[in-house]
Amino acid sequence: MTDDTIDPVEGAPENGTEAGTWNVRIIDLSGATEGEDDTVEVVKDFIDLMHANAYARAYVRDSIERCRTPGASSKEVIENWLAFGENAEVVDADEDGWKSSTELEDFAASRATPMERDWRAIDPRRLVDDEEIAGPPDEDDDDENRHEVIRH
């Protein structure tokens, strides 16, 4: 197993990190942020490393597309992104974390599909757990208080 795999018996990653503790740093490349490291925000509670990597990749893909101007060359797209865009990196993932540098030239060379840039769909802040789907527990199990609607 690799460091980011889940032990099926215990449910915890082998590297000691609990499920749901991966974080992604969003970094302002323009230098306009007040912080020393240009971190805009830290998105927390990813299900696993693969989820965090997918989010970081989609976030950067979207940022690059927002920096793309009509008729711009690949080089100009990268220059625009480096001047105005946002990068994303998985915190504490070392070499297992997705890196924008590995795909930057490919991203600049071709437009992304809407699906490739939809980081919102996999944002852990929007995910719903099973308990929320099930709703509140039924507290009234009394048959005399139960009503049935019959339609004719």
Short mmCIF file of N, CA and C in Angstrom, two decimals:
data_model
loop_
_atom_site.label_atom_id
_atom_site.label_comp_id
_atom_site.label_asym_id
_atom_site.label_seq_id
_atom_site.Cartn_x
_atom_site.Cartn_y
_atom_site.Cartn_z
N MET A 1 0.83 -1.20 0.00
CA MET A 1 0.00 0.00 0.00
C MET A 1 0.87 1.24 0.00
N THR A 2 0.37 2.32 -0.61
CA THR A 2 1.09 3.59 -0.58
C THR A 2 0.70 4.35 0.67
N ASP A 3 1.38 5.44 0.95
CA ASP A 3 1.13 6.22 2.16
C ASP A 3 -0.27 6.79 2.24
N ASP A 4 -0.92 7.03 1.11
CA ASP A 4 -2.22 7.67 1.15
C ASP A 4 -3.38 6.69 1.06
N THR A 5 -3.12 5.39 1.10
CA THR A 5 -4.20 4.43 1.02
C THR A 5 -4.83 4.23 2.39
N ILE A 6 -6.07 3.80 2.38
CA ILE A 6 -6.81 3.60 3.61
C ILE A 6 -6.73 2.14 4.01
N ASP A 7 -6.43 1.87 5.27
CA ASP A 7 -6.44 0.52 5.80
C ASP A 7 -7.90 0.11 5.96
N PRO A 8 -8.37 -0.90 5.21
CA PRO A 8 -9.79 -1.23 5.23
C PRO A 8 -10.29 -1.70 6.60
N VAL A 9 -9.41 -2.21 7.45
CA VAL A 9 -9.84 -2.70 8.75
C VAL A 9 -10.04 -1.54 9.71
N GLU A 10 -9.09 -0.67 9.77
CA GLU A 10 -9.13 0.43 10.74
C GLU A 10 -9.79 1.69 10.20
N GLY A 11 -9.74 1.91 8.86
CA GLY A 11 -10.31 3.10 8.28
C GLY A 11 -9.42 4.32 8.36
N ALA A 12 -8.17 4.14 8.75
CA ALA A 12 -7.25 5.27 8.84
C ALA A 12 -6.10 5.07 7.88
N PRO A 13 -5.62 6.15 7.26
CA PRO A 13 -4.47 6.03 6.37
C PRO A 13 -3.26 5.49 7.11
N GLU A 14 -2.42 4.76 6.40
CA GLU A 14 -1.24 4.17 7.01
C GLU A 14 -0.23 5.20 7.47
N ASN A 15 -0.24 6.39 6.86
CA ASN A 15 0.76 7.38 7.22
C ASN A 15 0.40 8.13 8.51
N GLY A 16 -0.66 7.70 9.20
CA GLY A 16 -1.02 8.31 10.47
C GLY A 16 -1.97 9.48 10.34
N THR A 17 -2.22 9.97 9.15
CA THR A 17 -3.14 11.07 8.96
C THR A 17 -4.55 10.51 8.94
N GLU A 18 -5.43 11.10 9.70
CA GLU A 18 -6.81 10.62 9.73
C GLU A 18 -7.53 11.03 8.46
N ALA A 19 -8.50 10.20 8.06
CA ALA A 19 -9.32 10.53 6.90
C ALA A 19 -9.99 11.87 7.15
N GLY A 20 -10.06 12.70 6.12
CA GLY A 20 -10.69 14.00 6.26
C GLY A 20 -9.77 15.09 6.78
N THR A 21 -8.46 14.85 6.83
CA THR A 21 -7.56 15.87 7.36
C THR A 21 -6.63 16.47 6.31
N TRP A 22 -6.76 16.09 5.07
CA TRP A 22 -5.93 16.70 4.02
C TRP A 22 -6.42 18.11 3.77
N ASN A 23 -5.49 19.04 3.55
CA ASN A 23 -5.81 20.44 3.31
C ASN A 23 -5.15 20.91 2.02
N VAL A 24 -5.79 21.90 1.37
CA VAL A 24 -5.24 22.51 0.16
C VAL A 24 -5.11 24.00 0.40
N ARG A 25 -3.90 24.52 0.17
CA ARG A 25 -3.63 25.96 0.28
C ARG A 25 -3.90 26.61 -1.06
N ILE A 26 -4.65 27.70 -1.05
CA ILE A 26 -4.88 28.51 -2.24
C ILE A 26 -3.93 29.70 -2.13
N ILE A 27 -3.10 29.88 -3.14
CA ILE A 27 -2.02 30.88 -3.10
C ILE A 27 -2.23 31.93 -4.19
N ASP A 28 -2.24 33.19 -3.78
CA ASP A 28 -2.38 34.32 -4.70
C ASP A 28 -1.03 34.57 -5.37
N LEU A 29 -0.99 34.41 -6.67
CA LEU A 29 0.28 34.60 -7.40
C LEU A 29 0.59 36.07 -7.69
N SER A 30 -0.41 36.93 -7.53
CA SER A 30 -0.19 38.35 -7.84
C SER A 30 0.61 39.07 -6.77
N GLY A 31 0.69 38.47 -5.59
CA GLY A 31 1.40 39.12 -4.49
C GLY A 31 0.58 40.17 -3.79
N ALA A 32 -0.71 40.21 -4.06
CA ALA A 32 -1.57 41.24 -3.48
C ALA A 32 -2.07 40.91 -2.07
N THR A 33 -1.80 39.71 -1.59
CA THR A 33 -2.27 39.36 -0.25
C THR A 33 -1.34 39.92 0.82
N GLU A 34 -1.89 40.06 2.02
CA GLU A 34 -1.13 40.65 3.11
C GLU A 34 -0.17 39.66 3.76
N GLY A 35 -0.47 38.37 3.69
CA GLY A 35 0.36 37.36 4.35
C GLY A 35 1.72 37.22 3.71
N GLU A 36 2.63 36.68 4.49
CA GLU A 36 4.00 36.48 4.02
C GLU A 36 4.08 35.42 2.92
N ASP A 37 3.20 34.40 3.02
CA ASP A 37 3.27 33.30 2.06
C ASP A 37 2.22 33.40 0.95
N ASP A 38 1.48 34.49 0.87
CA ASP A 38 0.46 34.74 -0.15
C ASP A 38 -0.70 33.75 -0.12
N THR A 39 -0.93 33.10 1.03
CA THR A 39 -2.06 32.18 1.16
C THR A 39 -3.35 32.97 1.25
N VAL A 40 -4.29 32.65 0.36
CA VAL A 40 -5.59 33.29 0.36
C VAL A 40 -6.50 32.57 1.35
N GLU A 41 -6.48 31.24 1.30
CA GLU A 41 -7.27 30.43 2.21
C GLU A 41 -6.73 29.00 2.24
N VAL A 42 -7.16 28.25 3.23
CA VAL A 42 -6.84 26.84 3.32
C VAL A 42 -8.16 26.09 3.33
N VAL A 43 -8.36 25.24 2.34
CA VAL A 43 -9.57 24.43 2.25
C VAL A 43 -9.28 23.12 2.97
N LYS A 44 -10.14 22.76 3.92
CA LYS A 44 -9.85 21.62 4.80
C LYS A 44 -10.81 20.46 4.59
N ASP A 45 -10.43 19.34 5.21
CA ASP A 45 -11.28 18.15 5.36
C ASP A 45 -11.56 17.39 4.07
N PHE A 46 -10.54 17.19 3.26
CA PHE A 46 -10.70 16.35 2.09
C PHE A 46 -10.78 14.90 2.53
N ILE A 47 -11.51 14.09 1.79
CA ILE A 47 -11.73 12.69 2.15
C ILE A 47 -10.42 11.92 2.16
N ASP A 48 -9.60 12.14 1.15
CA ASP A 48 -8.30 11.47 1.05
C ASP A 48 -7.39 12.30 0.16
N LEU A 49 -6.18 11.82 -0.03
CA LEU A 49 -5.21 12.56 -0.84
C LEU A 49 -5.67 12.70 -2.29
N MET A 50 -6.30 11.67 -2.83
CA MET A 50 -6.77 11.74 -4.21
C MET A 50 -7.81 12.86 -4.37
N HIS A 51 -8.68 13.01 -3.40
CA HIS A 51 -9.68 14.07 -3.41
C HIS A 51 -9.01 15.44 -3.36
N ALA A 52 -8.04 15.60 -2.48
CA ALA A 52 -7.32 16.87 -2.36
C ALA A 52 -6.57 17.19 -3.66
N ASN A 53 -5.92 16.18 -4.25
CA ASN A 53 -5.20 16.38 -5.51
C ASN A 53 -6.15 16.79 -6.63
N ALA A 54 -7.30 16.14 -6.72
CA ALA A 54 -8.28 16.47 -7.76
C ALA A 54 -8.79 17.89 -7.60
N TYR A 55 -9.04 18.30 -6.37
CA TYR A 55 -9.50 19.65 -6.10
C TYR A 55 -8.44 20.68 -6.51
N ALA A 56 -7.20 20.46 -6.09
CA ALA A 56 -6.12 21.39 -6.42
C ALA A 56 -5.96 21.51 -7.93
N ARG A 57 -6.01 20.39 -8.62
CA ARG A 57 -5.86 20.39 -10.09
C ARG A 57 -6.99 21.18 -10.76
N ALA A 58 -8.23 20.92 -10.35
CA ALA A 58 -9.37 21.61 -10.95
C ALA A 58 -9.34 23.10 -10.62
N TYR A 59 -8.91 23.44 -9.41
CA TYR A 59 -8.84 24.85 -9.01
C TYR A 59 -7.84 25.61 -9.88
N VAL A 60 -6.68 25.03 -10.07
CA VAL A 60 -5.66 25.67 -10.91
C VAL A 60 -6.13 25.74 -12.36
N ARG A 61 -6.74 24.67 -12.83
CA ARG A 61 -7.25 24.64 -14.21
C ARG A 61 -8.23 25.78 -14.43
N ASP A 62 -9.10 26.01 -13.46
CA ASP A 62 -10.08 27.09 -13.55
C ASP A 62 -9.39 28.45 -13.50
N SER A 63 -8.41 28.59 -12.62
CA SER A 63 -7.69 29.84 -12.50
C SER A 63 -6.98 30.20 -13.80
N ILE A 64 -6.40 29.21 -14.44
CA ILE A 64 -5.71 29.44 -15.72
C ILE A 64 -6.72 29.89 -16.78
N GLU A 65 -7.89 29.26 -16.80
CA GLU A 65 -8.90 29.65 -17.79
C GLU A 65 -9.41 31.06 -17.55
N ARG A 66 -9.50 31.48 -16.29
CA ARG A 66 -9.93 32.84 -15.99
C ARG A 66 -8.88 33.86 -16.41
N CYS A 67 -7.63 33.42 -16.53
CA CYS A 67 -6.54 34.31 -16.95
C CYS A 67 -6.30 34.27 -18.46
N ARG A 68 -7.00 33.39 -19.16
CA ARG A 68 -6.81 33.26 -20.61
C ARG A 68 -7.53 34.42 -21.31
N THR A 69 -6.84 35.10 -22.18
CA THR A 69 -7.44 36.18 -22.96
C THR A 69 -7.58 35.72 -24.41
N PRO A 70 -8.56 36.26 -25.13
CA PRO A 70 -8.75 35.85 -26.53
C PRO A 70 -7.48 36.05 -27.36
N GLY A 71 -7.11 35.01 -28.08
CA GLY A 71 -5.95 35.08 -28.97
C GLY A 71 -4.60 34.96 -28.29
N ALA A 72 -4.58 34.74 -26.97
CA ALA A 72 -3.31 34.67 -26.25
C ALA A 72 -2.57 33.38 -26.58
N SER A 73 -1.26 33.47 -26.68
CA SER A 73 -0.43 32.28 -26.88
C SER A 73 -0.32 31.54 -25.55
N SER A 74 0.20 30.33 -25.59
CA SER A 74 0.41 29.56 -24.36
C SER A 74 1.29 30.31 -23.38
N LYS A 75 2.34 30.91 -23.92
CA LYS A 75 3.27 31.69 -23.08
C LYS A 75 2.56 32.85 -22.41
N GLU A 76 1.70 33.54 -23.15
CA GLU A 76 0.96 34.67 -22.59
C GLU A 76 -0.04 34.22 -21.51
N VAL A 77 -0.66 33.06 -21.73
CA VAL A 77 -1.58 32.51 -20.73
C VAL A 77 -0.83 32.25 -19.42
N ILE A 78 0.33 31.64 -19.52
CA ILE A 78 1.13 31.37 -18.31
C ILE A 78 1.57 32.67 -17.65
N GLU A 79 1.99 33.65 -18.44
CA GLU A 79 2.39 34.95 -17.89
C GLU A 79 1.23 35.61 -17.15
N ASN A 80 0.03 35.56 -17.76
CA ASN A 80 -1.16 36.13 -17.12
C ASN A 80 -1.47 35.41 -15.81
N TRP A 81 -1.37 34.08 -15.83
CA TRP A 81 -1.66 33.30 -14.63
C TRP A 81 -0.66 33.62 -13.52
N LEU A 82 0.62 33.72 -13.88
CA LEU A 82 1.64 34.03 -12.88
C LEU A 82 1.47 35.44 -12.31
N ALA A 83 0.85 36.32 -13.09
CA ALA A 83 0.65 37.70 -12.64
C ALA A 83 -0.67 37.90 -11.90
N PHE A 84 -1.71 37.14 -12.28
CA PHE A 84 -3.05 37.40 -11.74
C PHE A 84 -3.77 36.18 -11.17
N GLY A 85 -3.23 35.01 -11.36
CA GLY A 85 -3.94 33.79 -11.00
C GLY A 85 -3.71 33.32 -9.57
N GLU A 86 -4.25 32.12 -9.32
CA GLU A 86 -4.09 31.49 -8.02
C GLU A 86 -3.61 30.06 -8.21
N ASN A 87 -2.67 29.66 -7.39
CA ASN A 87 -2.15 28.30 -7.40
C ASN A 87 -2.79 27.55 -6.24
N ALA A 88 -2.69 26.23 -6.27
CA ALA A 88 -3.20 25.40 -5.18
C ALA A 88 -2.20 24.30 -4.92
N GLU A 89 -1.96 24.01 -3.65
CA GLU A 89 -1.05 22.93 -3.30
C GLU A 89 -1.61 22.15 -2.11
N VAL A 90 -1.40 20.85 -2.14
CA VAL A 90 -1.86 19.99 -1.06
C VAL A 90 -0.83 20.08 0.07
N VAL A 91 -1.30 20.47 1.24
CA VAL A 91 -0.43 20.65 2.40
C VAL A 91 0.08 19.30 2.89
N ASP A 92 1.37 19.22 3.16
CA ASP A 92 2.03 18.04 3.74
C ASP A 92 1.93 16.78 2.88
N ALA A 93 1.77 16.94 1.57
CA ALA A 93 1.68 15.77 0.69
C ALA A 93 3.03 15.43 0.07
N ASP A 94 4.00 16.31 0.20
CA ASP A 94 5.33 16.12 -0.38
C ASP A 94 5.23 15.74 -1.86
N GLU A 95 5.94 14.71 -2.28
CA GLU A 95 5.95 14.35 -3.70
C GLU A 95 4.66 13.65 -4.15
N ASP A 96 3.79 13.26 -3.22
CA ASP A 96 2.52 12.62 -3.60
C ASP A 96 1.44 13.64 -3.94
N GLY A 97 1.68 14.90 -3.61
CA GLY A 97 0.71 15.95 -3.89
C GLY A 97 0.82 16.43 -5.33
N TRP A 98 -0.34 16.79 -5.90
CA TRP A 98 -0.36 17.30 -7.27
C TRP A 98 0.35 18.65 -7.30
N LYS A 99 1.11 18.88 -8.35
CA LYS A 99 1.86 20.14 -8.53
C LYS A 99 1.46 20.78 -9.85
N SER A 100 1.17 22.06 -9.82
CA SER A 100 0.78 22.76 -11.04
C SER A 100 1.89 22.75 -12.07
N SER A 101 3.12 22.75 -11.63
CA SER A 101 4.25 22.79 -12.57
C SER A 101 4.28 21.59 -13.51
N THR A 102 3.70 20.47 -13.10
CA THR A 102 3.73 19.27 -13.95
C THR A 102 2.78 19.37 -15.13
N GLU A 103 1.75 20.24 -15.05
CA GLU A 103 0.77 20.31 -16.13
C GLU A 103 0.54 21.72 -16.66
N LEU A 104 1.27 22.68 -16.16
CA LEU A 104 1.04 24.07 -16.51
C LEU A 104 1.09 24.33 -18.01
N GLU A 105 2.10 23.81 -18.68
CA GLU A 105 2.22 24.04 -20.12
C GLU A 105 1.07 23.41 -20.89
N ASP A 106 0.65 22.21 -20.49
CA ASP A 106 -0.50 21.56 -21.15
C ASP A 106 -1.78 22.35 -20.93
N PHE A 107 -1.98 22.84 -19.70
CA PHE A 107 -3.16 23.63 -19.40
C PHE A 107 -3.20 24.90 -20.25
N ALA A 108 -2.06 25.54 -20.39
CA ALA A 108 -2.00 26.79 -21.16
C ALA A 108 -2.21 26.54 -22.65
N ALA A 109 -1.79 25.38 -23.12
CA ALA A 109 -1.87 25.08 -24.56
C ALA A 109 -3.29 24.74 -25.02
N SER A 110 -4.13 24.24 -24.12
CA SER A 110 -5.49 23.86 -24.56
C SER A 110 -6.53 24.29 -23.54
N ARG A 111 -7.67 24.70 -24.06
CA ARG A 111 -8.78 25.13 -23.19
C ARG A 111 -9.32 23.96 -22.38
N ALA A 112 -9.76 24.25 -21.19
CA ALA A 112 -10.35 23.23 -20.31
C ALA A 112 -11.83 23.07 -20.61
N THR A 113 -12.32 21.87 -20.38
CA THR A 113 -13.76 21.64 -20.46
C THR A 113 -14.38 22.15 -19.16
N PRO A 114 -15.68 22.40 -19.16
CA PRO A 114 -16.33 22.82 -17.91
C PRO A 114 -16.11 21.81 -16.77
N MET A 115 -16.08 20.54 -17.08
CA MET A 115 -15.88 19.52 -16.06
C MET A 115 -14.47 19.57 -15.46
N GLU A 116 -13.48 19.84 -16.30
CA GLU A 116 -12.10 19.90 -15.83
C GLU A 116 -11.86 21.05 -14.86
N ARG A 117 -12.66 22.08 -14.96
CA ARG A 117 -12.44 23.25 -14.10
C ARG A 117 -13.48 23.39 -12.99
N ASP A 118 -14.32 22.38 -12.80
CA ASP A 118 -15.40 22.46 -11.80
C ASP A 118 -14.93 22.00 -10.43
N TRP A 119 -14.11 22.81 -9.78
CA TRP A 119 -13.62 22.51 -8.44
C TRP A 119 -14.73 22.62 -7.40
N ARG A 120 -15.76 23.38 -7.71
CA ARG A 120 -16.86 23.55 -6.75
C ARG A 120 -17.61 22.24 -6.51
N ALA A 121 -17.68 21.39 -7.52
CA ALA A 121 -18.40 20.12 -7.38
C ALA A 121 -17.71 19.17 -6.40
N ILE A 122 -16.41 19.34 -6.21
CA ILE A 122 -15.68 18.44 -5.31
C ILE A 122 -15.15 19.16 -4.07
N ASP A 123 -15.63 20.38 -3.85
CA ASP A 123 -15.24 21.15 -2.68
C ASP A 123 -15.77 20.45 -1.43
N PRO A 124 -14.91 20.09 -0.48
CA PRO A 124 -15.37 19.36 0.71
C PRO A 124 -16.34 20.17 1.57
N ARG A 125 -16.36 21.46 1.41
CA ARG A 125 -17.30 22.29 2.18
C ARG A 125 -18.72 22.14 1.66
N ARG A 126 -18.86 21.56 0.46
CA ARG A 126 -20.18 21.37 -0.13
C ARG A 126 -20.68 19.94 -0.05
N LEU A 127 -19.81 19.02 0.35
CA LEU A 127 -20.20 17.62 0.42
C LEU A 127 -21.15 17.39 1.59
N VAL A 128 -22.08 16.47 1.39
CA VAL A 128 -23.09 16.15 2.39
C VAL A 128 -22.87 14.73 2.87
N ASP A 129 -22.93 14.52 4.19
CA ASP A 129 -22.73 13.16 4.69
C ASP A 129 -24.07 12.41 4.78
N ASP A 130 -23.99 11.11 5.02
CA ASP A 130 -25.17 10.24 5.04
C ASP A 130 -26.19 10.66 6.09
N GLU A 131 -25.74 11.14 7.23
CA GLU A 131 -26.68 11.55 8.29
C GLU A 131 -27.52 12.74 7.84
N GLU A 132 -26.91 13.67 7.10
CA GLU A 132 -27.67 14.82 6.62
C GLU A 132 -28.71 14.40 5.59
N ILE A 133 -28.36 13.42 4.76
CA ILE A 133 -29.29 12.93 3.74
C ILE A 133 -30.47 12.23 4.40
N ALA A 134 -30.21 11.44 5.44
CA ALA A 134 -31.26 10.69 6.12
C ALA A 134 -32.24 11.61 6.86
N GLY A 135 -31.78 12.77 7.28
CA GLY A 135 -32.65 13.69 8.00
C GLY A 135 -32.73 13.33 9.47
N PRO A 136 -33.59 14.06 10.21
CA PRO A 136 -33.69 13.80 11.65
C PRO A 136 -34.34 12.45 11.90
N PRO A 137 -34.01 11.82 13.02
CA PRO A 137 -34.60 10.51 13.32
C PRO A 137 -36.09 10.65 13.63
N ASP A 138 -36.84 9.60 13.30
CA ASP A 138 -38.26 9.58 13.61
C ASP A 138 -38.42 9.38 15.11
N GLU A 139 -39.07 10.33 15.76
CA GLU A 139 -39.26 10.22 17.19
C GLU A 139 -40.62 9.67 17.53
N ASP A 140 -41.51 9.66 16.56
CA ASP A 140 -42.88 9.25 16.80
C ASP A 140 -43.14 7.90 16.15
N ASP A 141 -42.92 6.83 16.88
CA ASP A 141 -43.16 5.50 16.35
C ASP A 141 -44.52 4.96 16.78
N ASP A 142 -45.32 5.78 17.40
CA ASP A 142 -46.64 5.37 17.86
C ASP A 142 -47.59 5.24 16.68
N ASP A 143 -48.22 4.08 16.52
CA ASP A 143 -49.12 3.86 15.39
C ASP A 143 -50.36 4.74 15.45
N GLU A 144 -50.85 5.08 16.66
CA GLU A 144 -52.06 5.88 16.75
C GLU A 144 -51.83 7.32 16.31
N ASN A 145 -50.59 7.78 16.31
CA ASN A 145 -50.27 9.14 15.86
C ASN A 145 -49.85 9.19 14.39
N ARG A 146 -49.79 8.03 13.74
CA ARG A 146 -49.37 7.96 12.37
C ARG A 146 -50.56 8.20 11.44
N HIS A 147 -50.36 9.03 10.45
CA HIS A 147 -51.44 9.34 9.50
C HIS A 147 -51.02 8.88 8.13
N GLU A 148 -51.96 8.39 7.38
CA GLU A 148 -51.68 7.93 6.04
C GLU A 148 -52.51 8.70 5.06
N VAL A 149 -51.89 9.14 3.99
CA VAL A 149 -52.60 9.87 2.97
C VAL A 149 -52.94 8.88 1.86
N ILE A 150 -54.21 8.81 1.53
CA ILE A 150 -54.67 7.93 0.45
C ILE A 150 -55.23 8.80 -0.64
N ARG A 151 -54.72 8.62 -1.83
CA ARG A 151 -55.20 9.39 -2.98
C ARG A 151 -56.04 8.49 -3.88
N HIS A 152 -57.13 9.02 -4.38
CA HIS A 152 -58.02 8.24 -5.26
C HIS A 152 -57.92 8.74 -6.66
#
